[in-house]
């Protein structure tokens, strides 16, 4: 007998971009086979842009430039063989490459107050959905901003730009073939904000006045070029221009002053876009030539429930005549009005202020008086509380050095014994070198602290340290000890110890924690800094650094936590090392919206649905459409990897009821389904006919179910697809039910079942370890039941 021809290699489905070449090929076992090609069931003899080629055992269908007309299901028949495959022509959104480069490489600049239109033309298979996002939030129309879209372009219009519009924008173009995202930056330039205040009076004398300010918090997107100064004399309405300073200078001195005359000053910042609003000073008085200068702030000597005693020193500048006395003023802390304490100058440099209110804090200042008049007042004293004196705290206990290294010493102590009226309010830590008698304050600590670390020491440096408890009446008796820093450790450049456990890209489900721990080394111990997208971390983030490792922790990830995170090491010697990693926060999609059904073409149904809310933040989201033909039947997949919100089902049988279901999916899984409640039916035309009852009795052809081809065990890799199939016979046609570990899979959207003329298949998309187990298919009819079982084993990618 002549040997049969069979397939060595079947046709394989091809996905190709529009305009690219495509090829289908199969290999048969006999050279003399003359093949025939079919497209969508129709025989192909010739087709624009398609070449049929045969080389030995290989038969090819070659498309030089794929177009929409080339998409479809192809079949090759030759001799005893037949094989099918599909060509999908993808036409994702595209934007001109030159325009794309200009948009993404250079920021778009607009001026404040002016309108802006960003128009982006695009190509691709329609419908194309265009979305504009700013800081990951979708832009909608409001009084200033409008988003427009046509079939070929999308436009963002801002009627009047301001500095709030600065930032990173994203344009997302999406159709059923894919997604294109365009990232661009918008910079809005404006005049600066006013200089930061308040205006500080550095000097005020009979000859000149010097003022000082800080640069504006927002320079308007253009660097400040210079500052403009003006002055107004008290009692006048006009402002006089004094001059200007360059951007690097934030102080100004004017010598155009008259003694004993008060002035107001104002400063404006100027950049290339204009001049800011003014920052104004309070009243500033030029001193008389012979009057004294300002004394140092007075000191508090003692206090009781209604009196406070203050003292002060003579000013360094006494003026042209001898000081005759001092004017003393008081005010309650938090108020601005100064009140005289005496009607006449005080000759002594000490005064007991009486008639004070118990429990109120007061501030004091003094001004010297000579023959030329009253000089400038001093700065205020420290606030003092009017109340009876209390006892000083006792001496701290058990002061000792708990640890030390080459640059620091750590002290610990116990609280002093507490008695009535000597409550501890805090602690003061001081130090002095062995070769000095002068003590320097290191820290003032709260009452609950009983340890501190003195840093910035030299290796093997000896020094004295003392700690005093602080109370309302002042410091207690000091406890003192001698300490020594340790030997210097060898200098080791800071280095991040990155290994396989530290990933450069993390995908985290929303609500789960973000925990990244990175070990490092370095001596002296490096300073660790964490950043997100080049800025400080959000307040929810917690960073802990100890024992040669640093950890970032966010306990519940939010979608806004996506971005680039950077950890930086620095040792103060100019050595730095950084490591950056990407974090993508995602979540199982939310369900699609309501489903609508329409018969736009006879004997078809077009399924449309409102998009899932997750489309705003999930760029890899797609949809799967399923149908079933009864309320309790199995769901069958009609379309998968759908990137728009529309699908047309063409094989509608008139007279049948159909139910539809849409599921949103991403890399984490599938959403809850959105389903039609009422069935969809196309009514078929009724025809009148008659049936004549046969005169004979037929043979009973009923047969119980039987498996012609049983299930087979499968071993698959995580993430791949698994197809399990079998062949079933019987009459009437058996009902097919699939089980996993005895669980009915009929209502599980993660499994898709088909039954084509007795060939039954179960498809598992994106296999995970949870899919491993015993699978069983049950075939049943009114005559009997049959079962077939097989085991699915799942292996990791490695």
PDB file of N, CA, C and O in Angstrom, residues 230-254:
ATOM      1  N   UNK A 230      13.063 100.049  48.091  1.00  0.00           N
ATOM      2  CA  UNK A 230      12.366 101.330  48.196  1.00  0.00           C
ATOM      3  C   UNK A 230      12.206 101.692  49.672  1.00  0.00           C
ATOM      4  O   UNK A 230      12.275 100.831  50.541  1.00  0.00           O
ATOM      5  N   UNK A 231      11.970 102.974  49.923  1.00  0.00           N
ATOM      6  CA  UNK A 231      11.839 103.468  51.298  1.00  0.00           C
ATOM      7  C   UNK A 231      10.728 104.513  51.360  1.00  0.00           C
ATOM      8  O   UNK A 231      10.533 105.292  50.425  1.00  0.00           O
ATOM      9  N   UNK A 232      10.009 104.500  52.491  1.00  0.00           N
ATOM     10  CA  UNK A 232       8.972 105.501  52.728  1.00  0.00           C
ATOM     11  C   UNK A 232       9.194 106.103  54.111  1.00  0.00           C
ATOM     12  O   UNK A 232       9.316 105.373  55.098  1.00  0.00           O
ATOM     13  N   UNK A 233       9.243 107.430  54.186  1.00  0.00           N
ATOM     14  CA  UNK A 233       9.411 108.084  55.484  1.00  0.00           C
ATOM     15  C   UNK A 233       8.068 108.124  56.205  1.00  0.00           C
ATOM     16  O   UNK A 233       7.014 108.314  55.599  1.00  0.00           O
ATOM     17  N   UNK A 234       8.122 107.891  57.533  1.00  0.00           N
ATOM     18  CA  UNK A 234       6.906 107.880  58.330  1.00  0.00           C
ATOM     19  C   UNK A 234       6.162 109.217  58.176  1.00  0.00           C
ATOM     20  O   UNK A 234       6.757 110.284  58.281  1.00  0.00           O
ATOM     21  N   UNK A 235       4.870 109.148  57.860  1.00  0.00           N
ATOM     22  CA  UNK A 235       4.059 110.347  57.697  1.00  0.00           C
ATOM     23  C   UNK A 235       3.914 110.785  56.260  1.00  0.00           C
ATOM     24  O   UNK A 235       3.159 111.718  55.973  1.00  0.00           O
ATOM     25  N   UNK A 236       4.642 110.147  55.330  1.00  0.00           N
ATOM     26  CA  UNK A 236       4.539 110.510  53.913  1.00  0.00           C
ATOM     27  C   UNK A 236       3.883 109.366  53.135  1.00  0.00           C
ATOM     28  O   UNK A 236       3.853 108.223  53.586  1.00  0.00           O
ATOM     29  N   UNK A 237       3.384 109.675  51.918  1.00  0.00           N
ATOM     30  CA  UNK A 237       2.680 108.683  51.104  1.00  0.00           C
ATOM     31  C   UNK A 237       3.529 108.100  49.992  1.00  0.00           C
ATOM     32  O   UNK A 237       3.235 107.021  49.487  1.00  0.00           O
ATOM     33  N   UNK A 238       4.556 108.838  49.554  1.00  0.00           N
ATOM     34  CA  UNK A 238       5.320 108.388  48.398  1.00  0.00           C
ATOM     35  C   UNK A 238       6.469 107.470  48.825  1.00  0.00           C
ATOM     36  O   UNK A 238       6.991 107.555  49.941  1.00  0.00           O
ATOM     37  N   UNK A 239       6.820 106.554  47.896  1.00  0.00           N
ATOM     38  CA  UNK A 239       7.948 105.635  48.109  1.00  0.00           C
ATOM     39  C   UNK A 239       9.127 106.099  47.262  1.00  0.00           C
ATOM     40  O   UNK A 239       8.964 106.460  46.101  1.00  0.00           O
ATOM     41  N   UNK A 240      10.302 106.054  47.843  1.00  0.00           N
ATOM     42  CA  UNK A 240      11.534 106.529  47.197  1.00  0.00           C
ATOM     43  C   UNK A 240      12.396 105.315  46.816  1.00  0.00           C
ATOM     44  O   UNK A 240      12.624 104.403  47.619  1.00  0.00           O
ATOM     45  N   UNK A 241      12.841 105.273  45.557  1.00  0.00           N
ATOM     46  CA  UNK A 241      13.717 104.190  45.100  1.00  0.00           C
ATOM     47  C   UNK A 241      15.121 104.395  45.657  1.00  0.00           C
ATOM     48  O   UNK A 241      15.718 105.473  45.491  1.00  0.00           O
ATOM     49  N   UNK A 242      15.670 103.334  46.320  1.00  0.00           N
ATOM     50  CA  UNK A 242      17.003 103.430  46.913  1.00  0.00           C
ATOM     51  C   UNK A 242      18.077 102.816  46.038  1.00  0.00           C
ATOM     52  O   UNK A 242      19.213 103.297  46.005  1.00  0.00           O
ATOM     53  N   UNK A 243      17.753 101.746  45.345  1.00  0.00           N
ATOM     54  CA  UNK A 243      18.766 101.085  44.522  1.00  0.00           C
ATOM     55  C   UNK A 243      18.422  99.626  44.338  1.00  0.00           C
ATOM     56  O   UNK A 243      17.293  99.197  44.536  1.00  0.00           O
ATOM     57  N   UNK A 244      19.400  98.807  43.950  1.00  0.00           N
ATOM     58  CA  UNK A 244      19.192  97.386  43.711  1.00  0.00           C
ATOM     59  C   UNK A 244      20.447  96.614  44.073  1.00  0.00           C
ATOM     60  O   UNK A 244      21.537  97.184  44.204  1.00  0.00           O
ATOM     61  N   UNK A 245      20.285  95.312  44.268  1.00  0.00           N
ATOM     62  CA  UNK A 245      21.421  94.432  44.564  1.00  0.00           C
ATOM     63  C   UNK A 245      21.368  93.239  43.623  1.00  0.00           C
ATOM     64  O   UNK A 245      20.288  92.860  43.137  1.00  0.00           O
ATOM     65  N   UNK A 246      22.509  92.605  43.324  1.00  0.00           N
ATOM     66  CA  UNK A 246      22.485  91.387  42.495  1.00  0.00           C
ATOM     67  C   UNK A 246      21.820  90.238  43.248  1.00  0.00           C
ATOM     68  O   UNK A 246      21.593  90.296  44.455  1.00  0.00           O
ATOM     69  N   UNK A 247      21.506  89.153  42.529  1.00  0.00           N
ATOM     70  CA  UNK A 247      20.774  88.024  43.103  1.00  0.00           C
ATOM     71  C   UNK A 247      21.506  87.386  44.273  1.00  0.00           C
ATOM     72  O   UNK A 247      20.889  86.818  45.170  1.00  0.00           O
ATOM     73  N   UNK A 248      22.856  87.476  44.272  1.00  0.00           N
ATOM     74  CA  UNK A 248      23.644  86.819  45.321  1.00  0.00           C
ATOM     75  C   UNK A 248      23.645  87.602  46.629  1.00  0.00           C
ATOM     76  O   UNK A 248      24.082  87.094  47.662  1.00  0.00           O
ATOM     77  N   UNK A 249      23.167  88.849  46.606  1.00  0.00           N
ATOM     78  CA  UNK A 249      23.229  89.714  47.790  1.00  0.00           C
ATOM     79  C   UNK A 249      21.816  89.935  48.324  1.00  0.00           C
ATOM     80  O   UNK A 249      20.955  90.467  47.621  1.00  0.00           O
ATOM     81  N   UNK A 250      21.578  89.533  49.576  1.00  0.00           N
ATOM     82  CA  UNK A 250      20.249  89.691  50.184  1.00  0.00           C
ATOM     83  C   UNK A 250      20.307  90.647  51.369  1.00  0.00           C
ATOM     84  O   UNK A 250      19.647  90.437  52.386  1.00  0.00           O
ATOM     85  N   UNK A 251      21.117  91.674  51.267  1.00  0.00           N
ATOM     86  CA  UNK A 251      21.144  92.741  52.270  1.00  0.00           C
ATOM     87  C   UNK A 251      21.436  94.058  51.564  1.00  0.00           C
ATOM     88  O   UNK A 251      21.983  94.070  50.449  1.00  0.00           O
ATOM     89  N   UNK A 252      21.064  95.179  52.222  1.00  0.00           N
ATOM     90  CA  UNK A 252      21.251  96.490  51.598  1.00  0.00           C
ATOM     91  C   UNK A 252      21.442  97.529  52.704  1.00  0.00           C
ATOM     92  O   UNK A 252      20.749  97.495  53.730  1.00  0.00           O
ATOM     93  N   UNK A 253      22.394  98.429  52.477  1.00  0.00           N
ATOM     94  CA  UNK A 253      22.679  99.498  53.435  1.00  0.00           C
ATOM     95  C   UNK A 253      22.426 100.850  52.767  1.00  0.00           C
ATOM     96  O   UNK A 253      22.922 101.090  51.659  1.00  0.00           O
ATOM     97  N   UNK A 254      21.634 101.697  53.427  1.00  0.00           N
ATOM     98  CA  UNK A 254      21.409 103.052  52.929  1.00  0.00           C
ATOM     99  C   UNK A 254      21.951 104.055  53.937  1.00  0.00           C
ATOM    100  O   UNK A 254      21.782 103.907  55.152  1.00  0.00           O
TER     101      UNK A 254
END
